Coordinates of N, CA and C in Angstrom, one line a residue:
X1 N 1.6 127.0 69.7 CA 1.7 127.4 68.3 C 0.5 128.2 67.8
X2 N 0.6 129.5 67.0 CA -0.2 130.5 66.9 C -1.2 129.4 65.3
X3 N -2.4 129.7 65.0 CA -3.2 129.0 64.2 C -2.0 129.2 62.7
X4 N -1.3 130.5 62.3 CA -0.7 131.0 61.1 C 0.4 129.4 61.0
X5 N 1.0 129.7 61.8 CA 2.1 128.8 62.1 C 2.0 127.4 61.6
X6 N 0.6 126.9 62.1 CA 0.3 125.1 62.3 C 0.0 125.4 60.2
X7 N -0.7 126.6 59.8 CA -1.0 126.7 58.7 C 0.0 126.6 57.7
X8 N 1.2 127.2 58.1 CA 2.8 127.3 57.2 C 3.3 126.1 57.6
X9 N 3.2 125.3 58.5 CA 3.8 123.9 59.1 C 3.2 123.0 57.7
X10 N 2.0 123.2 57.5 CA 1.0 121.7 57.4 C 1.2 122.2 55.5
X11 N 1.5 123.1 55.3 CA 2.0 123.1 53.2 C 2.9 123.1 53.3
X12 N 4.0 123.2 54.1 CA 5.5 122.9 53.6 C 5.2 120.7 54.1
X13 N 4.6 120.5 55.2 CA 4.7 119.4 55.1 C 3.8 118.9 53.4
X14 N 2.8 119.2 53.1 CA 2.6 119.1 51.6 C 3.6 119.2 50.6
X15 N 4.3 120.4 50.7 CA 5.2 120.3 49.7 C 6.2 119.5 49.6
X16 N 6.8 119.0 51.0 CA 7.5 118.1 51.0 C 7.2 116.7 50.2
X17 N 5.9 116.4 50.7 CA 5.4 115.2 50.5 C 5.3 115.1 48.9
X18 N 4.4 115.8 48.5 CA 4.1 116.1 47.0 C 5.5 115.6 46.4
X19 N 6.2 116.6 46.6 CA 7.8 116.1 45.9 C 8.7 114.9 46.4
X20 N 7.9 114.6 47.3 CA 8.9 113.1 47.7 C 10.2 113.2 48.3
X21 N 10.0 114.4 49.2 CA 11.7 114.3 49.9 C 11.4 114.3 51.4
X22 N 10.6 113.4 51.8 CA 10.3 113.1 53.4 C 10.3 111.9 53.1
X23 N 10.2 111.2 54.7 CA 9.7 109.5 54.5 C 8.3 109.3 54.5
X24 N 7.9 108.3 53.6 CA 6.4 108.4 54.0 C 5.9 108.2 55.3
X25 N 7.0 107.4 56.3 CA 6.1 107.6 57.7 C 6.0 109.0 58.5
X26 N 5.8 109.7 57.6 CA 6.0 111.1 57.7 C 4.0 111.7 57.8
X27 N 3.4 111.0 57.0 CA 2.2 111.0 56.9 C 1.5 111.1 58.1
X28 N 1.8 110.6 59.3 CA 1.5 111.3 60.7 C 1.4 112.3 60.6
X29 N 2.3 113.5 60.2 CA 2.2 115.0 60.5 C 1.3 114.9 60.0
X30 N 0.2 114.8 58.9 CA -1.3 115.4 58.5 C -2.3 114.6 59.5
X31 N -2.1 113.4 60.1 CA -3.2 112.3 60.6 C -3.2 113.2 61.8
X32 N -1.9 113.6 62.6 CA -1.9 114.2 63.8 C -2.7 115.4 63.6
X33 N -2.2 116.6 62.4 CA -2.6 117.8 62.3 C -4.0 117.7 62.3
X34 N -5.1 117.1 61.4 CA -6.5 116.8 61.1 C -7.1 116.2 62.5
X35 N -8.3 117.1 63.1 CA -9.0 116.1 63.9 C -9.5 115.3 63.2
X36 N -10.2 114.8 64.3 CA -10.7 113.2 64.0 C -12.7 113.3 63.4
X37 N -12.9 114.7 63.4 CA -14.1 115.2 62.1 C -13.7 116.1 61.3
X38 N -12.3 116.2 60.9 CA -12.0 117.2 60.0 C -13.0 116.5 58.5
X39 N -13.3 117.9 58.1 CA -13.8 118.0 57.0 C -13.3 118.9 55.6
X40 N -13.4 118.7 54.5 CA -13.2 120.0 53.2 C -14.1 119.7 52.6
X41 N -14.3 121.4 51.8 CA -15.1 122.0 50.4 C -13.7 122.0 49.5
X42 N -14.0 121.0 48.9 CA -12.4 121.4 47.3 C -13.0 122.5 47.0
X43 N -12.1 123.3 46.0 CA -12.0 124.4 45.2 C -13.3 124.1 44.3
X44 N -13.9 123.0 43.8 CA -14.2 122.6 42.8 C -15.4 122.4 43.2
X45 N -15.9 122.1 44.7 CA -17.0 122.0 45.5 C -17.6 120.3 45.9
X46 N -16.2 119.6 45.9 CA -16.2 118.3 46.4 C -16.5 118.3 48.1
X47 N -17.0 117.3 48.6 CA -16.7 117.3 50.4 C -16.2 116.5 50.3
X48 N -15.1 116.4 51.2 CA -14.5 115.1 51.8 C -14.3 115.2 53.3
X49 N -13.9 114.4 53.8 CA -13.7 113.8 55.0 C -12.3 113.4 55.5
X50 N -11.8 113.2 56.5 CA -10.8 113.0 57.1 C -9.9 111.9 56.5
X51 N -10.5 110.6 56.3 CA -10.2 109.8 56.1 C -9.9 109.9 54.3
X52 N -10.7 110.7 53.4 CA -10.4 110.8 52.0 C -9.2 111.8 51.8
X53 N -8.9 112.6 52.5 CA -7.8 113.5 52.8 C -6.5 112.9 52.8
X54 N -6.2 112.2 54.3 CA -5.6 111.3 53.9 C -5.3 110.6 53.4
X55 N -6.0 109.6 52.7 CA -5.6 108.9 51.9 C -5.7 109.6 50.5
X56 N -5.8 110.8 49.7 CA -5.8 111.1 48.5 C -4.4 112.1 48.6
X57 N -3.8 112.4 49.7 CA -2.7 113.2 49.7 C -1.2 111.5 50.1
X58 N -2.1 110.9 50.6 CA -0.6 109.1 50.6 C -0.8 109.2 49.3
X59 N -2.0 109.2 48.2 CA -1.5 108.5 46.9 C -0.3 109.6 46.3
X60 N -0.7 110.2 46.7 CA 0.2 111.7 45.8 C 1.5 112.0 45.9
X61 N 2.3 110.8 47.0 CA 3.5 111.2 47.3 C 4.8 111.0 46.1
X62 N 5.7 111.8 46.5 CA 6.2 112.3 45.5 C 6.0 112.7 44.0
X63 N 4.6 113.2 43.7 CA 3.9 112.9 42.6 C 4.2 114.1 41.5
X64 N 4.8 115.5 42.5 CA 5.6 116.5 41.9 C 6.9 117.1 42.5
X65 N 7.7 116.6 42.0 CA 9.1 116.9 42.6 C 9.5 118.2 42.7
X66 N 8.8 118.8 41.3 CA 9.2 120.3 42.0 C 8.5 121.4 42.2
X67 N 7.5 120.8 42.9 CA 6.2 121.7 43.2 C 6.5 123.0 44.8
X68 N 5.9 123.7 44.6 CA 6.5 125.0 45.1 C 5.0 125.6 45.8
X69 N 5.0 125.1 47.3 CA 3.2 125.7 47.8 C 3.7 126.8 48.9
X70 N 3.0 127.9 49.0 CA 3.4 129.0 49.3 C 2.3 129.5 50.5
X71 N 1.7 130.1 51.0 CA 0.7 130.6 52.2 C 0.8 132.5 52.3
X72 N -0.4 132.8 52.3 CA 0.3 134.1 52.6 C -1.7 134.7 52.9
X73 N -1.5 136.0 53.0 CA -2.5 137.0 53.4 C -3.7 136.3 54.7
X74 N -2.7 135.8 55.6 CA -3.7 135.4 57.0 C -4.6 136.7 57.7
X75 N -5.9 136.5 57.8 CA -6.4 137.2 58.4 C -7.2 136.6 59.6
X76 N -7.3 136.8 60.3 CA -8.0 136.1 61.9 C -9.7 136.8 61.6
X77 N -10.6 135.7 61.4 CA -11.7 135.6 61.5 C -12.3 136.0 62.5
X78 N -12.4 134.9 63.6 CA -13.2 135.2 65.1 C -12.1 134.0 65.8
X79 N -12.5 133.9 66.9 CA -11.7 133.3 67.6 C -12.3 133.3 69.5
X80 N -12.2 132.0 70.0 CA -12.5 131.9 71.1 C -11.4 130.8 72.0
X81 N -11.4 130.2 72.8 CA -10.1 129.8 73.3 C -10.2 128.1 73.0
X82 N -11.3 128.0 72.5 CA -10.8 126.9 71.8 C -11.5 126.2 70.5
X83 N -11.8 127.9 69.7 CA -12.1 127.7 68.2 C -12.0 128.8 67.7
X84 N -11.0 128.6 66.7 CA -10.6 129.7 66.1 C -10.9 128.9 64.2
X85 N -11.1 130.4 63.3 CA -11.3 130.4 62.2 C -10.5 131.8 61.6
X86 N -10.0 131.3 60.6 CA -9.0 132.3 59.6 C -9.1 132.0 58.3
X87 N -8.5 133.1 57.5 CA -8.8 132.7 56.3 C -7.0 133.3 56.1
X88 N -6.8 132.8 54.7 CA -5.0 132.2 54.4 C -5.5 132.3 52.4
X89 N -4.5 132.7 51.6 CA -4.4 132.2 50.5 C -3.5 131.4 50.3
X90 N -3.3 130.6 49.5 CA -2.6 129.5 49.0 C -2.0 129.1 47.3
X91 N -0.9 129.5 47.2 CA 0.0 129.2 45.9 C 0.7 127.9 45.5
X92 N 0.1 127.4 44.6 CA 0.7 125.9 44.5 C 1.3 126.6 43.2
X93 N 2.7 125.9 42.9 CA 3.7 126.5 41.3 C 4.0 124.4 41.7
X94 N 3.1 124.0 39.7 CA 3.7 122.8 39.9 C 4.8 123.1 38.8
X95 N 5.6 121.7 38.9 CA 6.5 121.2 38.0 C 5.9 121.4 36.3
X96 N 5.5 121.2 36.0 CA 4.8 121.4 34.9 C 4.7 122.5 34.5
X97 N 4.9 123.5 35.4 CA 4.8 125.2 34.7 C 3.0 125.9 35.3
X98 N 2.1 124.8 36.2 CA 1.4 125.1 35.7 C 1.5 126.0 37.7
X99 N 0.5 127.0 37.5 CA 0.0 127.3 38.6 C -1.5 127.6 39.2
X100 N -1.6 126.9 40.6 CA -2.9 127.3 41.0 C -3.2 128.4 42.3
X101 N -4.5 128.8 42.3 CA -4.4 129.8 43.5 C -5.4 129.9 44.1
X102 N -6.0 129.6 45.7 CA -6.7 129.7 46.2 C -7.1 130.2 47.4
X103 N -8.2 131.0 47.6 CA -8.6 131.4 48.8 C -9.5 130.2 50.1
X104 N -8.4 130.2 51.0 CA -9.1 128.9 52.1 C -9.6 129.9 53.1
X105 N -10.3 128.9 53.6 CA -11.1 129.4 55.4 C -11.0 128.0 56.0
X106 N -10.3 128.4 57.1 CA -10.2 127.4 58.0 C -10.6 127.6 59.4
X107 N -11.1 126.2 59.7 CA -11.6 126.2 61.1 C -11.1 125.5 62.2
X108 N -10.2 125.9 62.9 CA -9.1 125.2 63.8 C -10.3 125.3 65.4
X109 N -9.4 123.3 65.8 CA -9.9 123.5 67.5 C -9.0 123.0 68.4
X110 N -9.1 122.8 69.1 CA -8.7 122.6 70.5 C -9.2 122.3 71.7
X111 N -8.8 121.0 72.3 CA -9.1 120.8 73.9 C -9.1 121.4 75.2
X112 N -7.7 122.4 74.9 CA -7.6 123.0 76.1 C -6.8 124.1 75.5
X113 N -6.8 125.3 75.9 CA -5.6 126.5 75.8 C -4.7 126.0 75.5
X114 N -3.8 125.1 76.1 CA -2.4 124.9 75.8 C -2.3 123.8 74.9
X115 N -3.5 123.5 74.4 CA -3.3 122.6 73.3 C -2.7 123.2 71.9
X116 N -2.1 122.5 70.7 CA -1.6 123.2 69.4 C -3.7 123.0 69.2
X117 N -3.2 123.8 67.8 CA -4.9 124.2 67.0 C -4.7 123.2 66.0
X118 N -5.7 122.3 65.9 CA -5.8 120.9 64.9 C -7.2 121.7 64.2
X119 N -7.0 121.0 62.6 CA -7.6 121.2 61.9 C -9.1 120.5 61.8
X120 N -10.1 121.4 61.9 CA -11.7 121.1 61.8 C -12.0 120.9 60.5
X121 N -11.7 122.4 59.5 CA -12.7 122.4 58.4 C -12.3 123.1 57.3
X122 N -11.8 122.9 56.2 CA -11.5 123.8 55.3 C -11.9 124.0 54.3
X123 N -12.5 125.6 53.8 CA -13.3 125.4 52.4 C -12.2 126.4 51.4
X124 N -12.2 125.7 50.2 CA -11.5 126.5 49.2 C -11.7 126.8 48.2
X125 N -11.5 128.2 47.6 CA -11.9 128.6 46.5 C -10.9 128.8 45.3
X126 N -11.1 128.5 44.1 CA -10.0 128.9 43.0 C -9.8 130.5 42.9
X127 N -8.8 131.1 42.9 CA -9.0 132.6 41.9 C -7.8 132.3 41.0
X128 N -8.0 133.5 40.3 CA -6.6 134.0 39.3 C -5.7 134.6 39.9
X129 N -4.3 134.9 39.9 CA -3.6 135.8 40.4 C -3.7 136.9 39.2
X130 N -3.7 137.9 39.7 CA -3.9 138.8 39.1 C -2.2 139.2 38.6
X131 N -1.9 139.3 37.2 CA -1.2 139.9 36.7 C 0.3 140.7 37.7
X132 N -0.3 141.4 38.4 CA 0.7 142.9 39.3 C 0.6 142.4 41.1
X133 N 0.2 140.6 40.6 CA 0.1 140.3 42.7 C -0.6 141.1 43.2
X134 N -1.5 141.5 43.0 CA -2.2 142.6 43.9 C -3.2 141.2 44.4
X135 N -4.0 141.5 45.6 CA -5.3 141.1 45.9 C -6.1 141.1 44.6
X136 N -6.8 140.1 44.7 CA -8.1 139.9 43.5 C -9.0 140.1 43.9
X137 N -10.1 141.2 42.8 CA -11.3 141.5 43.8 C -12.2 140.4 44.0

């Protein structure tokens, strides 16, 4: 699985979750996806840790039914055969009307070549969408 892929896999598994239309023993797909030092910078400039991750995304299940997360503008960073880093924007449209938008960098690894790319490290930034969807400078 190409790093874009595991990235489209792991927010539709969020979106699912968020809205409550999987099972919660479903929560594997992120325990599996996350190594075991995954780390995040929130938008807001929180750290967490693996363990706060998952458990702050189990409280949240079905917490917006009709939340709508989106992925787009991948660009490949650097990359070696068994660490790779990209960066991805990200569109959350909640139920509420309300929407958010962020610029992530992610740091994916792996044990061996034929391994899938599990998640290291991710930092994220807020922006605005700009009016005409263009890039924001």
């Amino acid at each position: 699985m190409d790093w874009q892929n595991a990235v489209i896999e792991l927010h539709e598994f969020f979106q699912s979750w968020f809205a409550g239309t999987v099972p919660p023993e479903d929560i594997a797909k992120l325990e599996d996806a996350l190594d075991e030092s995954f780390s995040m910078v929130e938008p807001r400039g929180g750290h967490l840790d693996r363990g706060d991750v998952i458990t702050g995304v189990r409280t949240r299940f079905g917490a917006d039914a009709e939340v709508q997360i989106s992925v787009d503008g991948f660009v490949l960073v650097a990359a070696t055969e068994r660490v790779l880093v990209g960066r991805y924007r990200e569109h959350h449209r909640h139920g509420d009307g309300q929407s958010t938008h962020r610029h992530s960098t992610a740091v994916f690894t792996r044990a061996t070549e034929t391994d899938p790319w599990r998640w290291l490290h991710v930092h994220e930034t807020w922006f605005d969408e700009p009016a005409d969807g263009t890039e924001p400078a």
